GROMACS .gro file of C-alpha atoms in nm:
model
   88
    1GLY     CA    1  19.136  28.937  11.293
    2LYS     CA    2  18.750  28.914  11.345
    3ASN     CA    3  18.553  28.671  11.157
    4GLU     CA    4  18.331  28.903  10.950
    5LEU     CA    5  18.168  28.889  10.616
    6LYS     CA    6  18.120  29.283  10.450
    7LEU     CA    7  17.780  29.345  10.415
    8THR     CA    8  17.687  29.357  10.044
    9LYS     CA    9  17.561  29.712   9.933
   10LYS     CA   10  17.216  29.730   9.758
   11ARG     CA   11  17.284  29.784   9.385
   12SER     CA   12  17.059  29.965   9.143
   13LEU     CA   13  16.819  29.752   8.952
   14VAL     CA   14  17.000  29.913   8.619
   15SER     CA   15  17.324  29.788   8.735
   16LYS     CA   16  17.197  29.447   8.834
   17ILE     CA   17  17.015  29.449   8.449
   18VAL     CA   18  17.363  29.523   8.312
   19SER     CA   19  17.548  29.274   8.490
   20GLN     CA   20  17.329  29.017   8.384
   21PHE     CA   21  17.431  29.059   8.007
   22ASN     CA   22  17.806  29.003   8.101
   23ASN     CA   23  17.796  28.619   8.051
   24VAL     CA   24  17.860  28.382   7.718
   25ILE     CA   25  17.500  28.262   7.705
   26CYS     CA   26  17.359  28.592   7.651
   27TRP     CA   27  17.607  28.686   7.401
   28VAL     CA   28  17.505  28.370   7.201
   29LEU     CA   29  17.156  28.441   7.239
   30PHE     CA   30  17.226  28.807   7.113
   31VAL     CA   31  17.380  28.621   6.792
   32ALA     CA   32  17.087  28.407   6.753
   33LEU     CA   33  16.877  28.668   6.762
   34VAL     CA   34  17.052  28.921   6.517
   35ALA     CA   35  17.105  28.596   6.263
   36ASN     CA   36  16.732  28.536   6.287
   37ILE     CA   37  16.655  28.897   6.229
   38ILE     CA   38  16.860  28.904   5.929
   39ALA     CA   39  16.707  28.595   5.813
   40MET     CA   40  16.366  28.710   5.846
   41ALA     CA   41  16.476  29.013   5.634
   42ILE     CA   42  16.637  28.845   5.360
   43SER     CA   43  16.402  28.546   5.332
   44LYS     CA   44  16.084  28.759   5.391
   45ASP     CA   45  15.947  28.461   5.590
   46THR     CA   46  15.718  28.593   5.855
   47TYR     CA   47  15.739  28.280   6.057
   48GLN     CA   48  16.086  28.383   6.152
   49ILE     CA   49  15.928  28.625   6.401
   50VAL     CA   50  15.870  28.332   6.638
   51ASN     CA   51  16.235  28.239   6.661
   52VAL     CA   52  16.279  28.617   6.710
   53LEU     CA   53  16.020  28.628   6.983
   54LEU     CA   54  16.132  28.316   7.150
   55ILE     CA   55  16.480  28.395   7.188
   56LEU     CA   56  16.381  28.767   7.334
   57ALA     CA   57  16.174  28.560   7.587
   58VAL     CA   58  16.450  28.359   7.682
   59ILE     CA   59  16.706  28.667   7.701
   60VAL     CA   60  16.437  28.851   7.927
   61LEU     CA   61  16.368  28.538   8.148
   62ASN     CA   62  16.777  28.514   8.203
   63VAL     CA   63  16.772  28.856   8.334
   64LEU     CA   64  16.456  28.811   8.550
   65LEU     CA   65  16.613  28.472   8.707
   66GLY     CA   66  16.952  28.631   8.752
   67ILE     CA   67  16.818  28.943   8.912
   68LYS     CA   68  16.624  28.748   9.162
   69ARG     CA   69  16.933  28.497   9.239
   70THR     CA   70  17.131  28.847   9.290
   71ASN     CA   71  16.885  28.966   9.540
   72GLU     CA   72  16.844  28.603   9.719
   73MET     CA   73  17.227  28.632   9.754
   74GLU     CA   74  17.277  28.981   9.872
   75ASP     CA   75  17.007  28.884  10.165
   76ASN     CA   76  17.170  28.573  10.243
   77ILE     CA   77  17.528  28.722  10.289
   78ASN     CA   78  17.355  29.006  10.518
   79LYS     CA   79  17.190  28.730  10.703
   80ILE     CA   80  17.509  28.547  10.746
   81ASN     CA   81  17.673  28.827  10.836
   82THR     CA   82  17.407  28.895  11.125
   83ALA     CA   83  17.413  28.582  11.260
   84ILE     CA   84  17.781  28.583  11.265
   85ASN     CA   85  17.801  28.898  11.453
   86SER     CA   86  17.540  28.798  11.712
   87PHE     CA   87  17.774  28.496  11.846
   88LEU     CA   88  18.056  28.748  11.883
   0.00000   0.00000   0.00000
């Protein structure tokens, strides 16, 4: 058969964002976020908000970097496929 990679379809931004939450690290961060929100509510310690904001920042950064990596991967697969097809 032909040596050919299938072109990757461009997924929607929403699909890419949702797929970034499908890993263990994200779930651990969500548990930590909920625990800190509960701790803040129980202790009424306003300094807990710093922890909550830091965890949210890490989650957002993780999603943004994951989307960037996904876009790069899709582009690279399409470039490789184009290069392979130009030799055939």
